[in-house]
PDB file of C-alpha atoms in Angstrom:
ATOM      1  CA  MET A  45       2.219 164.868 137.386  1.00 40.00           C
ATOM      2  CA  LYS A  46       5.802 164.228 137.725  1.00 38.00           C
ATOM      3  CA  GLY A  47       7.814 167.373 138.428  1.00 38.00           C
ATOM      4  CA  ARG A  48      11.425 168.381 138.385  1.00 37.00           C
ATOM      5  CA  GLY A  49      13.691 166.340 140.609  1.00 39.00           C
ATOM      6  CA  GLY A  50      11.484 163.299 140.454  1.00 39.00           C
ATOM      7  CA  TYR A  51       8.966 164.635 142.844  1.00 36.00           C
ATOM      8  CA  VAL A  52       5.218 163.731 142.562  1.00 35.00           C
ATOM      9  CA  VAL A  53       2.692 166.633 142.583  1.00 33.00           C
ATOM     10  CA  ALA A  54      -1.124 166.086 142.987  1.00 34.00           C
ATOM     11  CA  ALA A  55      -3.423 169.105 142.291  1.00 34.00           C
ATOM     12  CA  VAL A  56      -7.179 169.320 142.494  1.00 29.00           C
ATOM     13  CA  ALA A  57      -8.807 172.105 140.357  1.00 33.00           C
ATOM     14  CA  ALA A  58     -10.842 174.758 142.157  1.00 34.00           C
ATOM     15  CA  VAL A  59     -14.619 174.173 142.155  1.00 33.00           C
ATOM     16  CA  VAL A  60     -16.950 177.372 141.677  1.00 35.00           C
ATOM     17  CA  LEU A  61     -20.658 177.063 142.543  1.00 33.00           C
ATOM     18  CA  PRO A  62     -23.189 179.454 140.650  1.00 35.00           C
ATOM     19  CA  ALA A  63     -24.263 182.357 143.007  1.00 38.00           C
ATOM     20  CA  CYS A  64     -27.625 183.542 141.223  1.00 39.00           C
ATOM     21  CA  ALA A  65     -31.170 182.420 142.608  1.00 37.00           C
ATOM     22  CA  SER A  66     -34.699 184.137 142.014  1.00 35.00           C
ATOM     23  CA  THR A  67     -37.883 183.602 144.327  1.00 35.00           C
ATOM     24  CA  SER A  68     -41.480 185.062 143.498  1.00 36.00           C
ATOM     25  CA  ILE A  69     -43.987 185.732 146.486  1.00 33.00           C
ATOM     26  CA  ALA A  70     -47.698 186.537 145.751  1.00 35.00           C
ATOM     27  CA  SER A  71     -49.302 189.671 147.537  1.00 35.00           C
ATOM     28  CA  THR A  72     -51.820 192.323 146.897  1.00 34.00           C
ATOM     29  CA  ALA A  73     -49.405 194.505 145.385  1.00 36.00           C
ATOM     30  CA  PRO A  74     -46.779 192.791 143.602  1.00 37.00           C
ATOM     31  CA  VAL A  75     -43.658 193.333 145.544  1.00 35.00           C
ATOM     32  CA  ARG A  76     -40.416 192.265 143.930  1.00 39.00           C
ATOM     33  CA  VAL A  77     -37.957 191.075 146.519  1.00 36.00           C
ATOM     34  CA  GLU A  78     -34.548 190.411 145.025  1.00 40.00           C
ATOM     35  CA  THR A  79     -32.347 188.455 147.291  1.00 38.00           C
ATOM     36  CA  THR A  80     -28.836 187.922 146.233  1.00 39.00           C
ATOM     37  CA  THR A  81     -26.884 185.224 147.956  1.00 38.00           C
ATOM     38  CA  THR A  82     -23.226 184.951 147.158  1.00 40.00           C
ATOM     39  CA  VAL A  83     -21.411 181.796 147.996  1.00 37.00           C
ATOM     40  CA  ALA A  84     -17.799 182.389 148.038  1.00 41.00           C
ATOM     41  CA  PRO A  85     -15.937 179.946 145.923  1.00 41.00           C
ATOM     42  CA  THR A  86     -14.509 177.191 147.905  1.00 41.00           C
ATOM     43  CA  THR A  87     -11.144 176.325 146.833  1.00 41.00           C
ATOM     44  CA  THR A  88      -9.475 173.319 148.325  1.00 39.00           C
ATOM     45  CA  THR A  89      -5.813 173.140 147.747  1.00 40.00           C
ATOM     46  CA  ILE A  90      -4.007 170.008 148.548  1.00 37.00           C
ATOM     47  CA  ALA A  91      -0.391 170.740 149.277  1.00 42.00           C
ATOM     48  CA  PRO A  92       1.938 168.928 147.021  1.00 42.00           C
ATOM     49  CA  THR A  93       3.070 165.755 148.705  1.00 42.00           C
ATOM     50  CA  THR A  94       6.749 165.330 148.352  1.00 41.00           C
ATOM     51  CA  THR A  95       8.157 161.920 148.817  1.00 41.00           C
ATOM     52  CA  SER A  96      11.966 162.112 149.231  1.00 42.00           C
ATOM     53  CA  THR A  97      13.791 158.908 148.644  1.00 41.00           C
ATOM     54  CA  THR A  98      17.180 158.741 150.260  1.00 41.00           C
ATOM     55  CA  SER A  99      19.549 156.738 148.125  1.00 41.00           C
ATOM     56  CA  THR A 100      22.136 154.987 150.272  1.00 41.00           C
ATOM     57  CA  THR A 101      25.353 154.160 148.476  1.00 42.00           C
ATOM     58  CA  THR A 102      27.519 151.494 149.916  1.00 43.00           C
ATOM     59  CA  SER A 103      31.130 151.721 149.030  1.00 46.00           C
ATOM     60  CA  THR A 104      32.853 148.436 148.754  1.00 46.00           C
ATOM     61  CA  THR A 105      36.686 148.398 149.088  1.00 49.00           C
ATOM     62  CA  THR A 106      38.295 145.655 147.176  1.00 50.00           C
ATOM     63  CA  THR A 107      41.798 144.628 148.393  1.00 52.00           C
ATOM     64  CA  THR A 108      43.924 143.115 145.723  1.00 53.00           C
ATOM     65  CA  THR A 109      46.872 141.080 146.838  1.00 52.00           C
ATOM     66  CA  THR A 110      49.643 140.805 144.249  1.00 56.00           C
ATOM     67  CA  GLU A 111      51.610 137.700 144.632  1.00 57.00           C
ATOM     68  CA  PRO A 112      55.412 138.160 144.020  1.00 57.00           C
ATOM     69  CA  ALA A 113      56.485 136.922 140.680  1.00 58.00           C
ATOM     70  CA  PRO A 114      58.068 133.470 140.792  1.00 58.00           C
ATOM     71  CA  THR A 115      61.850 133.578 140.986  1.00 58.00           C
ATOM     72  CA  THR A 116      63.501 131.894 137.971  1.00 56.00           C
ATOM     73  CA  THR A 117      67.089 130.972 138.319  1.00 55.00           C
ATOM     74  CA  THR A 118      68.813 130.445 135.043  1.00 62.00           C
ATOM     75  CA  ILE A 119      71.964 128.441 135.259  1.00 66.00           C
ATOM     76  CA  PRO A 120      74.503 129.523 132.717  1.00 77.00           C
ATOM     77  CA  VAL A 121      75.083 126.874 130.037  1.00 82.00           C
ATOM     78  CA  ASN A 122      78.799 126.714 130.942  1.00 84.00           C
ATOM     79  CA  LYS A 123      78.179 125.830 134.585  1.00 90.00           C
ATOM     80  CA  ILE A 124      77.694 122.092 134.749  1.00 94.00           C
ATOM     81  CA  PRO A 125      77.457 120.380 138.193  1.00 95.00           C
ATOM     82  CA  VAL A 126      79.254 117.070 138.832  1.00 96.00           C
ATOM     83  CA  PRO A 127      79.000 114.868 141.888  1.00 97.00           C
ATOM     84  CA  VAL A 128      81.784 114.464 144.372  1.00 97.00           C
ATOM     85  CA  ALA A 129      83.957 111.515 143.499  1.00 97.00           C
ATOM     86  CA  ASP A 130      82.811 108.395 145.407  1.00 96.00           C
ATOM     87  CA  PRO A 131      85.031 106.546 146.217  1.00 97.00           C
ATOM     88  CA  PRO A 132      87.566 109.381 146.621  1.00 98.00           C
ATOM     89  CA  VAL A 133      90.401 109.720 144.138  1.00 98.00           C
ATOM     90  CA  VAL A 134      93.497 107.922 145.388  1.00 98.00           C
ATOM     91  CA  ALA A 135      96.898 109.694 145.335  1.00 98.00           C
ATOM     92  CA  VAL A 136      98.664 107.236 143.027  1.00 98.00           C
ATOM     93  CA  GLY A 137     101.622 109.444 142.277  1.00 98.00           C
ATOM     94  CA  GLN A 138     102.549 108.214 138.765  1.00 98.00           C
ATOM     95  CA  SER A 139     101.847 104.543 139.194  1.00 98.00           C
ATOM     96  CA  ASN A 140      99.671 102.291 137.089  1.00 98.00           C
ATOM     97  CA  GLY A 141      96.645 100.219 138.250  1.00 98.00           C
ATOM     98  CA  ASP A 142      92.937 100.324 139.010  1.00 98.00           C
ATOM     99  CA  ASP A 143      93.164 103.464 141.148  1.00 98.00           C
ATOM    100  CA  THR A 144      94.865 105.244 138.244  1.00 98.00           C
ATOM    101  CA  GLU A 145      92.107 104.127 135.942  1.00 98.00           C
ATOM    102  CA  ARG A 146      89.488 105.599 138.310  1.00 98.00           C
ATOM    103  CA  ALA A 147      91.445 108.807 138.480  1.00 98.00           C
ATOM    104  CA  GLU A 148      91.559 108.943 134.674  1.00 98.00           C
ATOM    105  CA  GLN A 149      87.851 108.439 134.556  1.00 98.00           C
ATOM    106  CA  ARG A 150      87.417 111.345 136.944  1.00 98.00           C
ATOM    107  CA  LEU A 151      89.574 113.572 134.795  1.00 98.00           C
ATOM    108  CA  LEU A 152      87.464 112.701 131.688  1.00 98.00           C
ATOM    109  CA  GLU A 153      84.306 113.333 133.724  1.00 98.00           C
ATOM    110  CA  LEU A 154      85.526 116.828 134.520  1.00 98.00           C
ATOM    111  CA  GLY A 155      86.575 117.475 130.922  1.00 98.00           C
ATOM    112  CA  PHE A 156      90.370 117.241 131.168  1.00 98.00           C
ATOM    113  CA  TRP A 157      91.374 115.497 127.913  1.00 98.00           C
ATOM    114  CA  LEU A 158      93.442 112.231 127.869  1.00 98.00           C
ATOM    115  CA  ASP A 159      93.544 109.417 125.319  1.00 97.00           C
ATOM    116  CA  GLU A 160      91.763 106.743 127.391  1.00 97.00           C
ATOM    117  CA  ALA A 161      91.168 105.545 130.959  1.00 98.00           C
ATOM    118  CA  ASP A 162      93.226 102.382 130.872  1.00 98.00           C
ATOM    119  CA  GLY A 163      95.105 102.496 134.208  1.00 98.00           C
ATOM    120  CA  ARG A 164      98.394 103.487 132.576  1.00 98.00           C
ATOM    121  CA  TYR A 165      99.965 106.684 133.871  1.00 98.00           C
ATOM    122  CA  ASN A 166     101.200 107.750 130.486  1.00 98.00           C
ATOM    123  CA  LEU A 167     101.967 111.088 128.697  1.00 98.00           C
ATOM    124  CA  THR A 168      98.364 112.096 128.261  1.00 98.00           C
ATOM    125  CA  THR A 169      97.523 111.238 131.867  1.00 98.00           C
ATOM    126  CA  THR A 170     100.407 113.427 133.005  1.00 98.00           C
ATOM    127  CA  GLN A 171      99.247 116.259 130.770  1.00 98.00           C
ATOM    128  CA  ALA A 172      95.617 116.013 132.023  1.00 98.00           C
ATOM    129  CA  VAL A 173      96.767 116.074 135.626  1.00 98.00           C
ATOM    130  CA  MET A 174      98.942 119.112 134.845  1.00 98.00           C
ATOM    131  CA  ALA A 175      95.998 120.855 133.178  1.00 98.00           C
ATOM    132  CA  PHE A 176      93.890 120.138 136.277  1.00 98.00           C
ATOM    133  CA  GLN A 177      96.596 121.445 138.579  1.00 98.00           C
ATOM    134  CA  LYS A 178      96.968 124.631 136.446  1.00 98.00           C
ATOM    135  CA  PHE A 179      93.237 125.259 136.363  1.00 98.00           C
ATOM    136  CA  TYR A 180      92.849 124.977 140.155  1.00 98.00           C
ATOM    137  CA  GLY A 181      96.024 126.735 141.098  1.00 97.00           C
ATOM    138  CA  LEU A 182      97.901 123.743 142.449  1.00 98.00           C
ATOM    139  CA  GLU A 183     101.568 122.835 142.068  1.00 97.00           C
ATOM    140  CA  THR A 184     101.937 121.839 138.460  1.00 97.00           C
ATOM    141  CA  ASP A 185     104.179 118.799 138.527  1.00 97.00           C
ATOM    142  CA  GLY A 186     101.881 116.366 136.650  1.00 98.00           C
ATOM    143  CA  VAL A 187     101.962 114.007 139.714  1.00 98.00           C
ATOM    144  CA  LEU A 188      98.733 112.850 141.317  1.00 98.00           C
ATOM    145  CA  GLY A 189      99.724 113.505 144.969  1.00 98.00           C
ATOM    146  CA  PRO A 190      97.521 113.916 148.019  1.00 98.00           C
ATOM    147  CA  GLU A 191      96.595 117.605 147.414  1.00 98.00           C
ATOM    148  CA  THR A 192      95.683 116.988 143.853  1.00 98.00           C
ATOM    149  CA  ALA A 193      93.701 113.820 144.660  1.00 98.00           C
ATOM    150  CA  ALA A 194      91.738 115.626 147.340  1.00 98.00           C
ATOM    151  CA  ALA A 195      90.938 118.537 145.002  1.00 98.00           C
ATOM    152  CA  MET A 196      89.981 116.205 142.217  1.00 98.00           C
ATOM    153  CA  THR A 197      87.600 114.345 144.625  1.00 98.00           C
ATOM    154  CA  ALA A 198      85.869 117.537 145.875  1.00 98.00           C
ATOM    155  CA  VAL A 199      85.129 119.326 142.628  1.00 97.00           C
ATOM    156  CA  ILE A 200      81.393 119.797 142.120  1.00 97.00           C
ATOM    157  CA  GLU A 201      81.385 121.752 138.824  1.00 97.00           C
ATOM    158  CA  ARG A 202      83.066 121.109 135.509  1.00 97.00           C
ATOM    159  CA  PRO A 203      85.733 123.639 134.711  1.00 97.00           C
ATOM    160  CA  HIS A 204      84.881 126.335 132.207  1.00 96.00           C
ATOM    161  CA  GLY A 205      86.376 129.300 130.541  1.00 95.00           C
ATOM    162  CA  ARG A 206      85.070 132.880 130.071  1.00 96.00           C
ATOM    163  CA  ALA A 207      83.208 132.089 126.973  1.00 96.00           C
ATOM    164  CA  ASP A 208      79.559 131.199 127.586  1.00 95.00           C
ATOM    165  CA  ALA A 209      78.238 131.199 124.016  1.00 96.00           C
ATOM    166  CA  GLY A 210      79.313 130.075 120.659  1.00 97.00           C
ATOM    167  CA  THR A 211      81.747 127.414 119.433  1.00 98.00           C
ATOM    168  CA  LEU A 212      85.407 128.429 119.608  1.00 98.00           C
ATOM    169  CA  VAL A 213      88.828 127.737 120.906  1.00 98.00           C
ATOM    170  CA  GLU A 214      89.692 129.654 124.092  1.00 98.00           C
ATOM    171  CA  ILE A 215      93.283 130.025 125.161  1.00 98.00           C
ATOM    172  CA  ASP A 216      93.838 131.233 128.724  1.00 98.00           C
ATOM    173  CA  LYS A 217      97.409 132.356 128.964  1.00 98.00           C
ATOM    174  CA  GLY A 218      97.077 133.038 132.726  1.00 97.00           C
ATOM    175  CA  LYS A 219      96.218 129.457 133.492  1.00 98.00           C
ATOM    176  CA  GLN A 220      98.174 128.054 130.480  1.00 98.00           C
ATOM    177  CA  VAL A 221      95.290 125.879 129.248  1.00 98.00           C
ATOM    178  CA  LEU A 222      93.320 125.619 126.045  1.00 98.00           C
ATOM    179  CA  MET A 223      89.618 125.019 126.106  1.00 98.00           C
ATOM    180  CA  PHE A 224      87.304 123.741 123.376  1.00 98.00           C
ATOM    181  CA  VAL A 225      83.918 125.477 123.790  1.00 98.00           C
ATOM    182  CA  VAL A 226      80.941 124.036 121.976  1.00 97.00           C
ATOM    183  CA  ASP A 227      77.661 125.958 122.017  1.00 97.00           C
ATOM    184  CA  GLY A 228      78.825 127.886 125.064  1.00 97.00           C
ATOM    185  CA  ARG A 229      79.851 124.758 127.020  1.00 97.00           C
ATOM    186  CA  THR A 230      83.481 124.027 127.780  1.00 98.00           C
ATOM    187  CA  GLU A 231      83.873 120.480 126.568  1.00 98.00           C
ATOM    188  CA  TRP A 232      87.649 119.866 126.918  1.00 98.00           C
ATOM    189  CA  VAL A 233      90.568 121.397 128.698  1.00 98.00           C
ATOM    190  CA  LEU A 234      94.122 120.724 127.508  1.00 98.00           C
ATOM    191  CA  ASN A 235      97.533 121.597 128.992  1.00 98.00           C
ATOM    192  CA  VAL A 236      99.464 124.059 126.767  1.00 98.00           C
ATOM    193  CA  SER A 237     102.678 126.132 126.754  1.00 98.00           C
ATOM    194  CA  SER A 238     102.331 129.462 125.048  1.00 98.00           C
ATOM    195  CA  GLY A 239     104.832 132.264 124.255  1.00 98.00           C
ATOM    196  CA  SER A 240     107.505 132.924 126.875  1.00 97.00           C
ATOM    197  CA  GLU A 241     107.379 136.713 126.107  1.00 96.00           C
ATOM    198  CA  ILE A 242     111.144 136.688 126.152  1.00 96.00           C
ATOM    199  CA  ALA A 243     112.728 138.343 123.213  1.00 96.00           C
ATOM    200  CA  TYR A 244     114.813 136.046 120.954  1.00 93.00           C
ATOM    201  CA  GLU A 245     117.359 136.183 118.216  1.00 92.00           C
ATOM    202  CA  GLU A 246     118.088 132.845 116.654  1.00 90.00           C
ATOM    203  CA  PRO A 247     119.411 131.343 113.363  1.00 90.00           C
ATOM    204  CA  ASP A 248     116.762 130.655 110.748  1.00 87.00           C
ATOM    205  CA  GLN A 249     116.397 126.834 110.517  1.00 85.00           C
ATOM    206  CA  ASN A 250     115.496 126.991 106.889  1.00 86.00           C
ATOM    207  CA  THR A 251     117.606 129.764 105.519  1.00 89.00           C
ATOM    208  CA  PRO A 252     121.284 129.565 106.495  1.00 89.00           C
ATOM    209  CA  GLY A 253     122.857 132.862 107.337  1.00 88.00           C
ATOM    210  CA  GLU A 254     119.589 134.519 108.207  1.00 90.00           C
ATOM    211  CA  VAL A 255     118.430 135.389 111.736  1.00 89.00           C
ATOM    212  CA  GLN A 256     114.962 135.296 113.246  1.00 89.00           C
ATOM    213  CA  ARG A 257     114.107 137.888 115.837  1.00 91.00           C
ATOM    214  CA  GLY A 258     110.881 138.240 117.825  1.00 91.00           C
ATOM    215  CA  ASP A 259     109.273 138.875 121.177  1.00 95.00           C
ATOM    216  CA  SER A 260     107.801 135.377 121.859  1.00 96.00           C
ATOM    217  CA  VAL A 261     104.294 136.757 122.453  1.00 97.00           C
ATOM    218  CA  THR A 262     101.088 134.791 121.808  1.00 98.00           C
ATOM    219  CA  ARG A 263      98.970 137.721 120.673  1.00 97.00           C
ATOM    220  CA  ASN A 264      95.769 138.387 122.617  1.00 98.00           C
ATOM    221  CA  GLY A 265      92.490 138.961 120.790  1.00 98.00           C
ATOM    222  CA  LEU A 266      89.933 137.185 118.630  1.00 98.00           C
ATOM    223  CA  HIS A 267      91.462 135.392 115.688  1.00 98.00           C
ATOM    224  CA  ASP A 268      90.476 132.422 113.519  1.00 98.00           C
ATOM    225  CA  VAL A 269      92.198 129.361 111.994  1.00 98.00           C
ATOM    226  CA  TYR A 270      93.187 130.408 108.439  1.00 98.00           C
ATOM    227  CA  ARG A 271      95.809 127.916 107.492  1.00 97.00           C
ATOM    228  CA  GLU A 272      96.923 124.396 108.499  1.00 98.00           C
ATOM    229  CA  ARG A 273      99.301 121.559 107.703  1.00 96.00           C
ATOM    230  CA  PRO A 274      97.707 118.165 108.152  1.00 95.00           C
ATOM    231  CA  GLU A 275     100.578 115.810 107.755  1.00 92.00           C
ATOM    232  CA  GLY A 276     103.311 115.084 110.242  1.00 94.00           C
ATOM    233  CA  TRP A 277     106.235 117.271 111.295  1.00 96.00           C
ATOM    234  CA  TRP A 278     107.159 120.424 109.574  1.00 88.00           C
ATOM    235  CA  GLU A 279     110.466 122.239 109.817  1.00 87.00           C
ATOM    236  CA  GLY A 280     109.645 125.827 110.731  1.00 82.00           C
ATOM    237  CA  ASP A 281     112.064 128.681 110.771  1.00 83.00           C
ATOM    238  CA  LEU A 282     112.500 128.292 114.568  1.00 86.00           C
ATOM    239  CA  GLY A 283     112.213 124.453 114.826  1.00 88.00           C
ATOM    240  CA  SER A 284     109.981 121.459 114.226  1.00 91.00           C
ATOM    241  CA  ILE A 285     106.254 121.753 114.734  1.00 95.00           C
ATOM    242  CA  TYR A 286     103.594 118.980 114.428  1.00 98.00           C
ATOM    243  CA  ARG A 287     100.497 119.358 112.353  1.00 98.00           C
ATOM    244  CA  PRO A 288     100.054 123.078 112.925  1.00 98.00           C
ATOM    245  CA  LYS A 289      96.792 125.075 112.820  1.00 98.00           C
ATOM    246  CA  TYR A 290      97.663 128.855 112.288  1.00 98.00           C
ATOM    247  CA  PHE A 291      95.368 131.421 113.736  1.00 98.00           C
ATOM    248  CA  THR A 292      97.374 134.731 113.483  1.00 97.00           C
ATOM    249  CA  GLY A 293     100.511 135.461 111.415  1.00 95.00           C
ATOM    250  CA  GLY A 294     102.994 132.629 112.042  1.00 93.00           C
ATOM    251  CA  ILE A 295     101.456 131.657 115.329  1.00 96.00           C
ATOM    252  CA  ALA A 296      99.781 128.261 115.503  1.00 98.00           C
ATOM    253  CA  VAL A 297      98.468 125.622 117.831  1.00 98.00           C
ATOM    254  CA  HIS A 298     100.771 122.602 117.140  1.00 98.00           C
ATOM    255  CA  GLY A 299     102.025 119.437 118.618  1.00 98.00           C
ATOM    256  CA  SER A 300     105.290 119.317 120.448  1.00 97.00           C
ATOM    257  CA  ASN A 301     107.414 116.836 122.360  1.00 96.00           C
ATOM    258  CA  HIS A 302     108.041 119.454 125.041  1.00 96.00           C
ATOM    259  CA  VAL A 303     104.945 120.970 126.762  1.00 97.00           C
ATOM    260  CA  PRO A 304     106.102 122.171 130.199  1.00 95.00           C
ATOM    261  CA  ASP A 305     104.023 123.712 132.934  1.00 94.00           C
ATOM    262  CA  TYR A 306     105.139 127.227 131.946  1.00 96.00           C
ATOM    263  CA  PRO A 307     105.153 129.510 128.853  1.00 98.00           C
ATOM    264  CA  ALA A 308     108.176 128.377 126.786  1.00 97.00           C
ATOM    265  CA  SER A 309     107.462 128.823 123.057  1.00 97.00           C
ATOM    266  CA  HIS A 310     108.361 131.512 120.567  1.00 95.00           C
ATOM    267  CA  GLY A 311     104.719 132.468 120.455  1.00 97.00           C
ATOM    268  CA  CYS A 312     102.953 129.310 119.270  1.00 97.00           C
ATOM    269  CA  VAL A 313     100.626 127.284 121.513  1.00 98.00           C
ATOM    270  CA  ARG A 314     102.035 123.837 122.146  1.00 98.00           C
ATOM    271  CA  VAL A 315     100.017 120.756 122.975  1.00 98.00           C
ATOM    272  CA  SER A 316     101.208 117.166 123.173  1.00 98.00           C
ATOM    273  CA  VAL A 317     101.534 115.164 119.996  1.00 98.00           C
ATOM    274  CA  PRO A 318      98.705 112.693 120.987  1.00 98.00           C
ATOM    275  CA  ALA A 319      96.496 115.755 121.725  1.00 98.00           C
ATOM    276  CA  MET A 320      97.243 117.230 118.261  1.00 98.00           C
ATOM    277  CA  ASP A 321      96.363 113.934 116.563  1.00 98.00           C
ATOM    278  CA  TRP A 322      93.075 113.901 118.465  1.00 98.00           C
ATOM    279  CA  ILE A 323      92.356 117.488 117.374  1.00 98.00           C
ATOM    280  CA  TRP A 324      92.790 116.488 113.780  1.00 98.00           C
ATOM    281  CA  GLU A 325      90.903 113.206 114.087  1.00 98.00           C
ATOM    282  CA  THR A 326      87.844 114.750 115.726  1.00 98.00           C
ATOM    283  CA  GLY A 327      87.743 117.869 113.524  1.00 98.00           C
ATOM    284  CA  ILE A 328      87.203 119.918 116.672  1.00 98.00           C
ATOM    285  CA  MET A 329      89.396 122.752 115.353  1.00 98.00           C
ATOM    286  CA  PRO A 330      88.417 123.349 111.742  1.00 98.00           C
ATOM    287  CA  LEU A 331      89.362 126.179 109.448  1.00 98.00           C
ATOM    288  CA  GLU A 332      87.721 129.466 110.300  1.00 98.00           C
ATOM    289  CA  ILE A 333      86.805 128.529 113.857  1.00 98.00           C
ATOM    290  CA  PRO A 334      87.313 131.527 116.223  1.00 98.00           C
ATOM    291  CA  VAL A 335      90.380 131.415 118.498  1.00 98.00           C
ATOM    292  CA  TRP A 336      90.138 133.715 121.564  1.00 98.00           C
ATOM    293  CA  VAL A 337      93.392 134.372 123.306  1.00 98.00           C
ATOM    294  CA  HIS A 338      93.388 136.245 126.623  1.00 98.00           C
ATOM    295  CA  GLU A 339      95.224 136.606 129.929  1.00 97.00           C
ATOM    296  CA  GLY A 340      92.612 134.934 132.027  1.00 93.00           C
TER     297      GLY A 340
END
């Protein structure tokens, strides 16, 4: 029988033999002899046999090695590598020729706008060189000298503004450049001249006898193009402006025949006349596009 704890118990019942026996003996006189033999019951007890099974538990230690997560480097969309110029850009000064054409191609590769790489060191080439010099903190004379040529050769990343998302116009007053950002990527950089921040008081060009006063500040902040004049020159109150696109009050991006390497306007943002024509022809600055003005 199986007992508590799993042990096995074997028991043999006690065996009892009968103790009564009668014997009769013949004699002359009947004598009755009664003999009583008592056999003590024999009880055999078999001690329970206990079989103890020792259970051996083997503990297995499992070592888990966690591999480090792979490192993923996400390159911001506005950081675009470019190879070093080979052959190097030649310091052509302001001369025309094949070396000038290669320098113009390099400027276009880097995103500095000019009308075409044709080997002619014209107005847009000068403006593109000036924008490059401004962006990289060089002397801004618009001349492709040895320092500018060396820097243009060595650049390994396209220039970009602070914006890394969205489509907008970004104006960096610190560098005095305008950037067209498309889906977070700086596509083009143009030379500009923004407000001088010098107070003015000048005759109104459209209303004799009246005076225009202001602070010549291109206002910082996030604006948008809300008005524009597509055709030719327009006589503003403070002078002639070309095909303006207004983004805050009377402040506009417009073409000008004078785009120096320093802030010189009454508050508007000047670009070259060919650049303004390109802006209109490409539709890169439509109504309602955001215009972000900052100090850099």
